[in-house]
Amino acid sequence: MAQSNTLRHPPHQSFLLRNNRNLTHYNVKLRRQSVSATAELHQSRPPPPAGQSIKSSLTPEKEEVLKSLSGWVGETILPLLKPVEKIWQPQDFLPDSSLSSDSFLEQVRELRDRTSELPDDYLVVLVGDMVTEEAVPTYQSFINRHNGVKDETGASLDPWALWIRGWTAEEDRHGVLLRSYLYLSGRVDMRMIERTVHYLIANGMDTGTENNAYLGMAYVAFQERATYMSHGNTARLAKEHGDPVLARICGTIASDEKRHEKAYVKMVEKLLEVDPSYTVVGIAEMMRKKIIMPSNLMYDGQDPSLFEHFSAVAQKIGVYTVSDYADIIEFLIGQWKLDKLEGLNSEACEAQDFLCGLPPKVRRLHEIAEKRSRKKGPQNLGFSWIFNKEVTL
């Protein structure tokens, strides 16, 4: 039986669509189940969401479209990676351990002085961003599940594979730098943070992109924009709280994310050029499922709602908000000129209408959620990352 080009909702994603209308990925409500005796044997790890994504929505014809773009990737996308010899490295921002003990310790003392006034809620968000960056092995394997672009050998010289590995290498520095800085600050419980990273990589992620690079590129374009905005806001707040070095660190990471965003936006632009109807349907499919943060399965061994709580703090201090989610959708609609595309098939026209009407819908839902939140009053949340101290929402 011939495979349909229509992008389908996997059963578990349809469940999420029916039961969670808040379209912000910082307020994703994961299905919570009782911790079974088996789970208790595994350090009370909460069970993952039920169901598996369909892994067969990309037809051989669409896979060939992606493979045909390999030369274009080499000419247009690979130059967006920076040479290893010229790009920054984490040590450029950290105390120099090659100095004498006195000089090194003096640099550490200066770092600790700068971070001593950082508020607890800011630290929670900075840790959450760092944990997200540290799960880079998951992100490389995520891209390599997409047919037509994956690294077939692990060391392939195909431009798609070169991009995946080069992008991963650049992303890896982000978590290393933030982790080292937080460790030297003495303000956070590194063992609980390390447990969180361990759990997150072990738990993996399911973005609903199946084996379909059309979906995957749309997802990553959104995510890179989101991380660019998030790190940009942590940079701004670090400066306001009196740590110019941390501000420069977060700003530099944001600059990387902006460059990576440009690459994935260009990939989707190219797909819209060569295969517009299917690409528009794919973008709408991802937005209907919601763009779920790659760290939505984070866990520290204590708080089964850790991602939701971290997200709520990020919303509160303005690092990443529902309004930002809507802004990203508007930005991508404009960047991809989705409202101006013509000659689409009927399914793609329906998807186009859905996408162009989505930002105001997100904002209306946000207003409703805000009103409900205000009625509940302030809430105190404890975080193991900051030695179980509480922050107020």
CSV table of C-alpha atoms in Angstrom, one decimal, residues 4-367:
chain,number,residue,atom,x,y,z
A,4,SER,CA,0.5,8.9,2.2
A,5,ASN,CA,2.4,12.2,2.2
A,6,THR,CA,-0.1,13.6,4.8
A,7,LEU,CA,1.6,14.3,8.1
A,8,ARG,CA,-0.4,12.4,10.8
A,9,HIS,CA,-0.8,13.1,14.5
A,10,PRO,CA,0.6,10.2,16.5
A,11,PRO,CA,-1.9,8.9,19.1
A,12,HIS,CA,-0.1,10.3,22.1
A,13,GLN,CA,0.3,13.7,20.5
A,14,SER,CA,-3.4,13.8,19.7
A,15,PHE,CA,-4.1,13.1,23.3
A,16,LEU,CA,-1.9,16.1,24.3
A,17,LEU,CA,-3.6,18.3,21.7
A,18,ARG,CA,-7.1,17.4,23.1
A,19,ASN,CA,-6.1,17.9,26.7
A,20,ASN,CA,-3.7,20.8,26.8
A,21,ARG,CA,-4.6,23.9,25.0
A,22,ASN,CA,-2.0,26.1,26.4
A,23,LEU,CA,0.4,26.4,23.5
A,24,THR,CA,3.5,27.5,25.5
A,25,HIS,CA,6.2,24.9,25.7
A,26,TYR,CA,7.2,26.3,29.1
A,27,ASN,CA,3.8,25.2,30.5
A,28,VAL,CA,3.7,21.7,29.1
A,29,LYS,CA,1.7,19.4,31.3
A,30,LEU,CA,3.2,16.0,31.1
A,31,ARG,CA,1.0,13.1,32.1
A,32,ARG,CA,1.9,12.1,35.7
A,33,GLN,CA,1.5,8.6,36.8
A,34,SER,CA,1.9,7.0,40.2
A,35,VAL,CA,5.4,5.8,41.0
A,36,SER,CA,5.3,2.0,40.7
A,37,ALA,CA,7.4,-0.4,42.8
A,38,THR,CA,9.6,-0.9,39.7
A,39,ALA,CA,10.2,2.8,39.4
A,40,GLU,CA,11.2,3.0,43.0
A,41,LEU,CA,13.8,0.5,42.3
A,42,HIS,CA,15.2,3.0,39.8
A,43,GLN,CA,15.6,5.8,42.2
A,44,SER,CA,11.9,6.9,42.0
A,45,ARG,CA,12.3,8.0,38.5
A,46,PRO,CA,9.0,9.1,37.1
A,47,PRO,CA,7.7,7.0,34.2
A,48,PRO,CA,8.0,8.6,30.7
A,49,PRO,CA,4.9,9.7,28.9
A,50,ALA,CA,3.0,6.8,27.3
A,51,GLY,CA,3.1,6.1,23.6
A,52,GLN,CA,5.7,6.3,20.9
A,53,SER,CA,5.9,8.5,17.8
A,54,ILE,CA,5.2,7.2,14.4
A,55,LYS,CA,8.5,6.7,12.6
A,56,SER,CA,7.3,6.4,9.0
A,57,SER,CA,5.8,9.6,7.7
A,58,LEU,CA,8.7,10.5,5.4
A,59,THR,CA,8.3,8.8,2.0
A,60,PRO,CA,11.3,7.7,-0.1
A,61,GLU,CA,10.4,10.5,-2.5
A,62,LYS,CA,10.7,13.1,0.2
A,63,GLU,CA,13.9,11.5,1.4
A,64,GLU,CA,15.4,12.0,-2.1
A,65,VAL,CA,14.4,15.7,-2.0
A,66,LEU,CA,16.5,16.1,1.2
A,67,LYS,CA,19.4,14.2,-0.3
A,68,SER,CA,19.3,16.3,-3.4
A,69,LEU,CA,20.0,19.4,-1.2
A,70,SER,CA,23.4,18.1,0.0
A,71,GLY,CA,25.4,20.3,-2.3
A,72,TRP,CA,23.3,23.3,-1.3
A,73,VAL,CA,24.1,22.5,2.4
A,74,GLY,CA,27.8,22.5,1.6
A,75,GLU,CA,27.7,25.8,-0.1
A,76,THR,CA,25.2,27.7,2.1
A,77,ILE,CA,25.0,26.1,5.5
A,78,LEU,CA,28.4,24.8,6.4
A,79,PRO,CA,30.0,28.3,6.1
A,80,LEU,CA,27.8,29.2,9.1
A,81,LEU,CA,30.0,27.1,11.3
A,82,LYS,CA,33.1,28.8,12.6
A,83,PRO,CA,36.6,27.3,12.3
A,84,VAL,CA,37.8,25.6,15.5
A,85,GLU,CA,41.0,27.7,15.5
A,86,LYS,CA,38.9,31.0,15.5
A,87,ILE,CA,35.9,30.2,17.7
A,88,TRP,CA,35.8,30.9,21.4
A,89,GLN,CA,36.3,28.2,24.0
A,90,PRO,CA,35.0,28.0,27.6
A,91,GLN,CA,38.5,28.7,29.0
A,92,ASP,CA,38.4,32.1,27.5
A,93,PHE,CA,35.8,33.2,30.2
A,94,LEU,CA,37.0,31.2,33.2
A,95,PRO,CA,39.8,31.5,35.8
A,96,ASP,CA,43.1,30.4,34.4
A,97,SER,CA,44.2,27.3,36.3
A,98,SER,CA,47.7,27.4,34.6
A,99,LEU,CA,48.5,30.5,36.8
A,100,SER,CA,50.1,30.2,40.2
A,101,SER,CA,47.8,29.0,42.9
A,102,ASP,CA,47.5,32.5,44.4
A,103,SER,CA,46.6,34.1,41.0
A,104,PHE,CA,44.1,31.4,40.2
A,105,LEU,CA,42.4,31.5,43.6
A,106,GLU,CA,42.2,35.3,43.3
A,107,GLN,CA,40.4,35.0,40.0
A,108,VAL,CA,38.0,32.5,41.6
A,109,ARG,CA,37.4,34.9,44.5
A,110,GLU,CA,36.6,37.6,42.0
A,111,LEU,CA,34.1,35.3,40.3
A,112,ARG,CA,32.5,34.4,43.6
A,113,ASP,CA,32.2,38.1,44.5
A,114,ARG,CA,30.4,38.8,41.2
A,115,THR,CA,28.0,35.9,41.7
A,116,SER,CA,27.2,36.5,45.4
A,117,GLU,CA,24.3,38.9,44.6
A,118,LEU,CA,22.7,36.8,41.9
A,119,PRO,CA,19.0,36.2,43.0
A,120,ASP,CA,17.9,32.6,43.7
A,121,ASP,CA,15.2,32.7,41.0
A,122,TYR,CA,17.8,33.8,38.4
A,123,LEU,CA,20.1,31.0,39.5
A,124,VAL,CA,17.3,28.5,39.0
A,125,VAL,CA,16.7,29.6,35.4
A,126,LEU,CA,20.5,29.7,34.7
A,127,VAL,CA,20.8,26.2,35.9
A,128,GLY,CA,17.8,25.0,33.9
A,129,ASP,CA,19.3,26.6,30.8
A,130,MET,CA,22.6,24.9,31.5
A,131,VAL,CA,21.0,21.5,32.1
A,132,THR,CA,19.3,21.9,28.8
A,133,GLU,CA,22.6,22.6,27.0
A,134,GLU,CA,24.3,19.7,28.7
A,135,ALA,CA,22.0,17.1,27.0
A,136,VAL,CA,23.7,17.7,23.7
A,137,PRO,CA,24.2,13.9,23.1
A,138,THR,CA,20.5,13.6,22.9
A,139,TYR,CA,20.2,16.4,20.4
A,140,GLN,CA,22.8,14.8,18.0
A,141,SER,CA,21.0,11.5,18.1
A,142,PHE,CA,17.7,13.4,17.6
A,143,ILE,CA,18.9,14.9,14.3
A,144,ASN,CA,20.4,11.6,13.2
A,145,ARG,CA,17.0,9.9,13.4
A,146,HIS,CA,15.8,11.9,10.4
A,147,ASN,CA,16.1,10.1,7.1
A,148,GLY,CA,17.7,12.0,4.2
A,149,VAL,CA,20.0,14.0,6.4
A,150,LYS,CA,21.5,11.7,9.0
A,151,ASP,CA,25.1,10.7,9.4
A,152,GLU,CA,25.1,7.2,7.9
A,153,THR,CA,28.5,6.1,9.1
A,154,GLY,CA,29.3,8.3,12.1
A,155,ALA,CA,32.1,10.0,10.2
A,156,SER,CA,30.4,10.7,6.8
A,157,LEU,CA,31.7,13.5,4.7
A,158,ASP,CA,28.3,14.3,3.3
A,159,PRO,CA,27.5,18.0,4.0
A,160,TRP,CA,24.4,17.1,6.0
A,161,ALA,CA,26.5,14.9,8.3
A,162,LEU,CA,29.3,17.5,8.5
A,163,TRP,CA,26.7,20.1,9.6
A,164,ILE,CA,25.2,17.8,12.3
A,165,ARG,CA,28.6,17.1,13.9
A,166,GLY,CA,29.9,20.6,13.6
A,167,TRP,CA,26.7,22.1,15.1
A,168,THR,CA,26.9,19.5,17.9
A,169,ALA,CA,30.5,20.5,18.6
A,170,GLU,CA,29.6,24.2,18.8
A,171,GLU,CA,26.6,23.5,21.1
A,172,ASP,CA,28.7,21.3,23.4
A,173,ARG,CA,30.8,24.3,24.6
A,174,HIS,CA,27.7,26.1,26.0
A,175,GLY,CA,26.9,23.6,28.7
A,176,VAL,CA,30.6,23.2,29.6
A,177,LEU,CA,31.1,26.9,30.1
A,178,LEU,CA,27.9,27.5,32.1
A,179,ARG,CA,28.5,24.4,34.2
A,180,SER,CA,32.1,25.4,35.0
A,181,TYR,CA,31.0,29.0,36.0
A,182,LEU,CA,28.2,27.8,38.2
A,183,TYR,CA,30.5,25.2,39.9
A,184,LEU,CA,33.1,27.9,40.7
A,185,SER,CA,30.4,30.2,42.0
A,186,GLY,CA,29.6,28.0,45.0
A,187,ARG,CA,26.0,29.1,44.8
A,188,VAL,CA,24.5,25.8,43.6
A,189,ASP,CA,24.3,22.2,44.5
A,190,MET,CA,26.4,20.6,41.7
A,191,ARG,CA,25.7,17.1,42.7
A,192,MET,CA,21.9,17.6,42.3
A,193,ILE,CA,22.6,19.4,39.0
A,194,GLU,CA,24.7,16.5,37.8
A,195,ARG,CA,22.0,14.1,38.7
A,196,THR,CA,19.5,16.2,36.7
A,197,VAL,CA,21.8,16.1,33.6
A,198,HIS,CA,22.2,12.3,34.1
A,199,TYR,CA,18.5,11.8,34.3
A,200,LEU,CA,17.8,14.1,31.3
A,201,ILE,CA,20.2,12.3,29.0
A,202,ALA,CA,18.9,8.9,30.2
A,203,ASN,CA,15.3,10.0,29.7
A,204,GLY,CA,15.8,11.3,26.2
A,205,MET,CA,13.2,13.4,24.5
A,206,ASP,CA,10.3,12.8,22.1
A,207,THR,CA,9.6,15.9,20.0
A,208,GLY,CA,7.0,14.2,17.7
A,209,THR,CA,9.2,14.8,14.6
A,210,GLU,CA,9.2,11.0,13.8
A,211,ASN,CA,11.9,10.2,11.2
A,212,ASN,CA,10.8,13.3,9.2
A,213,ALA,CA,13.5,16.0,8.6
A,214,TYR,CA,10.8,18.4,7.3
A,215,LEU,CA,9.3,18.3,10.9
A,216,GLY,CA,12.8,18.2,12.5
A,217,MET,CA,14.1,21.4,10.7
A,218,ALA,CA,11.0,23.3,11.7
A,219,TYR,CA,11.3,22.2,15.3
A,220,VAL,CA,15.0,23.1,15.6
A,221,ALA,CA,14.5,26.5,13.8
A,222,PHE,CA,12.0,27.4,16.5
A,223,GLN,CA,14.2,26.0,19.3
A,224,GLU,CA,17.3,27.9,18.2
A,225,ARG,CA,15.3,31.1,18.2
A,226,ALA,CA,14.0,30.3,21.7
A,227,THR,CA,17.4,29.6,23.1
A,228,TYR,CA,18.8,32.7,21.5
A,229,MET,CA,16.1,34.8,23.3
A,230,SER,CA,16.5,32.9,26.6
A,231,HIS,CA,20.3,33.3,26.7
A,232,GLY,CA,20.0,36.9,25.6
A,233,ASN,CA,17.6,37.6,28.5
A,234,THR,CA,19.9,35.9,31.1
A,235,ALA,CA,22.7,38.1,29.8
A,236,ARG,CA,20.6,41.2,30.3
A,237,LEU,CA,19.7,40.1,33.9
A,238,ALA,CA,23.3,39.2,34.7
A,239,LYS,CA,24.4,42.7,33.9
A,240,GLU,CA,21.6,44.2,36.0
A,241,HIS,CA,22.6,42.0,38.9
A,242,GLY,CA,26.2,43.1,38.7
A,243,ASP,CA,28.0,40.3,36.9
A,244,PRO,CA,29.4,41.6,33.6
A,245,VAL,CA,31.4,38.5,32.9
A,246,LEU,CA,28.4,36.3,33.2
A,247,ALA,CA,26.5,38.7,31.0
A,248,ARG,CA,29.3,38.4,28.4
A,249,ILE,CA,29.1,34.6,28.7
A,250,CYS,CA,25.3,34.4,28.2
A,251,GLY,CA,25.5,37.0,25.4
A,252,THR,CA,28.2,35.0,23.6
A,253,ILE,CA,26.2,31.8,23.8
A,254,ALA,CA,23.1,33.7,22.5
A,255,SER,CA,25.2,34.8,19.5
A,256,ASP,CA,26.0,31.2,18.7
A,257,GLU,CA,22.3,30.3,19.0
A,258,LYS,CA,21.4,33.2,16.6
A,259,ARG,CA,23.9,31.8,14.1
A,260,HIS,CA,22.4,28.3,14.4
A,261,GLU,CA,18.9,29.7,14.1
A,262,LYS,CA,20.0,31.3,10.8
A,263,ALA,CA,21.1,27.9,9.5
A,264,TYR,CA,17.9,26.1,10.3
A,265,VAL,CA,15.7,28.9,9.1
A,266,LYS,CA,17.6,28.7,5.8
A,267,MET,CA,17.0,25.0,5.6
A,268,VAL,CA,13.2,25.4,6.0
A,269,GLU,CA,13.3,28.3,3.5
A,270,LYS,CA,15.0,26.0,1.0
A,271,LEU,CA,12.4,23.3,1.6
A,272,LEU,CA,9.6,25.8,1.0
A,273,GLU,CA,11.3,26.7,-2.3
A,274,VAL,CA,11.6,23.1,-3.6
A,275,ASP,CA,8.6,21.5,-1.9
A,276,PRO,CA,6.2,24.2,-0.6
A,277,SER,CA,3.0,22.4,0.1
A,278,TYR,CA,4.5,19.5,2.1
A,279,THR,CA,6.8,21.9,4.0
A,280,VAL,CA,3.9,24.2,5.1
A,281,VAL,CA,1.9,21.2,6.2
A,282,GLY,CA,4.9,20.0,8.2
A,283,ILE,CA,5.4,23.4,9.9
A,284,ALA,CA,1.7,23.4,10.9
A,285,GLU,CA,2.0,19.9,12.2
A,286,MET,CA,4.7,20.9,14.6
A,287,MET,CA,2.8,23.9,15.8
A,288,ARG,CA,-0.3,21.8,16.3
A,289,LYS,CA,1.7,19.4,18.4
A,290,LYS,CA,3.3,22.3,20.2
A,291,ILE,CA,7.0,23.0,20.3
A,292,ILE,CA,8.0,21.1,23.4
A,293,MET,CA,11.3,22.1,25.0
A,294,PRO,CA,14.0,19.4,24.6
A,295,SER,CA,14.5,19.4,28.4
A,296,ASN,CA,10.8,18.7,29.2
A,297,LEU,CA,11.8,15.3,30.8
A,298,MET,CA,14.3,16.8,33.2
A,299,TYR,CA,14.2,15.3,36.7
A,300,ASP,CA,16.5,15.6,39.8
A,301,GLY,CA,15.3,12.5,41.7
A,302,GLN,CA,13.0,14.6,43.9
A,303,ASP,CA,10.6,16.8,41.9
A,304,PRO,CA,8.6,15.0,39.2
A,305,SER,CA,7.3,18.4,38.0
A,306,LEU,CA,10.8,20.0,37.8
A,307,PHE,CA,10.4,21.2,34.2
A,308,GLU,CA,7.1,22.8,34.9
A,309,HIS,CA,8.5,24.6,38.0
A,310,PHE,CA,11.7,25.7,36.2
A,311,SER,CA,9.5,27.0,33.4
A,312,ALA,CA,7.3,28.9,35.8
A,313,VAL,CA,10.3,30.7,37.2
A,314,ALA,CA,11.6,31.5,33.8
A,315,GLN,CA,8.2,33.0,32.9
A,316,LYS,CA,8.2,35.0,36.2
A,317,ILE,CA,11.6,36.7,35.7
A,318,GLY,CA,11.1,37.2,32.0
A,319,VAL,CA,13.7,34.9,30.6
A,320,TYR,CA,11.3,33.0,28.5
A,321,THR,CA,7.6,33.7,28.4
A,322,VAL,CA,4.4,32.8,26.5
A,323,SER,CA,4.7,36.1,24.8
A,324,ASP,CA,8.1,35.0,23.5
A,325,TYR,CA,6.5,31.8,22.1
A,326,ALA,CA,4.0,33.9,20.2
A,327,ASP,CA,6.7,36.3,19.0
A,328,ILE,CA,8.8,33.4,17.6
A,329,ILE,CA,5.8,32.1,15.6
A,330,GLU,CA,5.3,35.6,14.2
A,331,PHE,CA,9.0,35.9,13.4
A,332,LEU,CA,9.1,32.6,11.5
A,333,ILE,CA,5.9,33.4,9.6
A,334,GLY,CA,7.5,36.6,8.4
A,335,GLN,CA,10.9,35.1,7.8
A,336,TRP,CA,9.4,32.2,5.7
A,337,LYS,CA,6.8,34.5,4.2
A,338,LEU,CA,4.2,31.9,5.0
A,339,ASP,CA,1.3,34.4,4.6
A,340,LYS,CA,2.4,35.2,1.0
A,341,LEU,CA,2.9,31.7,-0.4
A,342,GLU,CA,0.8,30.9,-3.4
A,343,GLY,CA,0.0,27.8,-5.5
A,344,LEU,CA,-0.3,25.6,-2.4
A,345,ASN,CA,-2.6,22.5,-2.4
A,346,SER,CA,-5.8,22.5,-0.4
A,347,GLU,CA,-4.2,20.8,2.7
A,348,ALA,CA,-1.3,23.3,2.7
A,349,CYS,CA,-3.8,26.3,2.3
A,350,GLU,CA,-5.6,25.1,5.4
A,351,ALA,CA,-2.2,24.8,7.2
A,352,GLN,CA,-1.3,28.3,6.1
A,353,ASP,CA,-4.5,29.7,7.5
A,354,PHE,CA,-3.9,27.9,10.8
A,355,LEU,CA,-0.3,29.2,11.1
A,356,CYS,CA,-1.1,32.8,10.3
A,357,GLY,CA,-3.9,32.8,12.9
A,358,LEU,CA,-1.8,31.1,15.6
A,359,PRO,CA,0.0,34.0,17.3
A,360,PRO,CA,-3.1,35.9,18.5
A,361,LYS,CA,-4.6,32.7,19.7
A,362,VAL,CA,-1.5,32.0,21.8
A,363,ARG,CA,-1.7,35.5,23.3
A,364,ARG,CA,-5.4,35.1,24.2
A,365,LEU,CA,-4.7,31.8,25.9
A,366,HIS,CA,-1.8,33.4,27.8
A,367,GLU,CA,-4.1,36.2,29.1
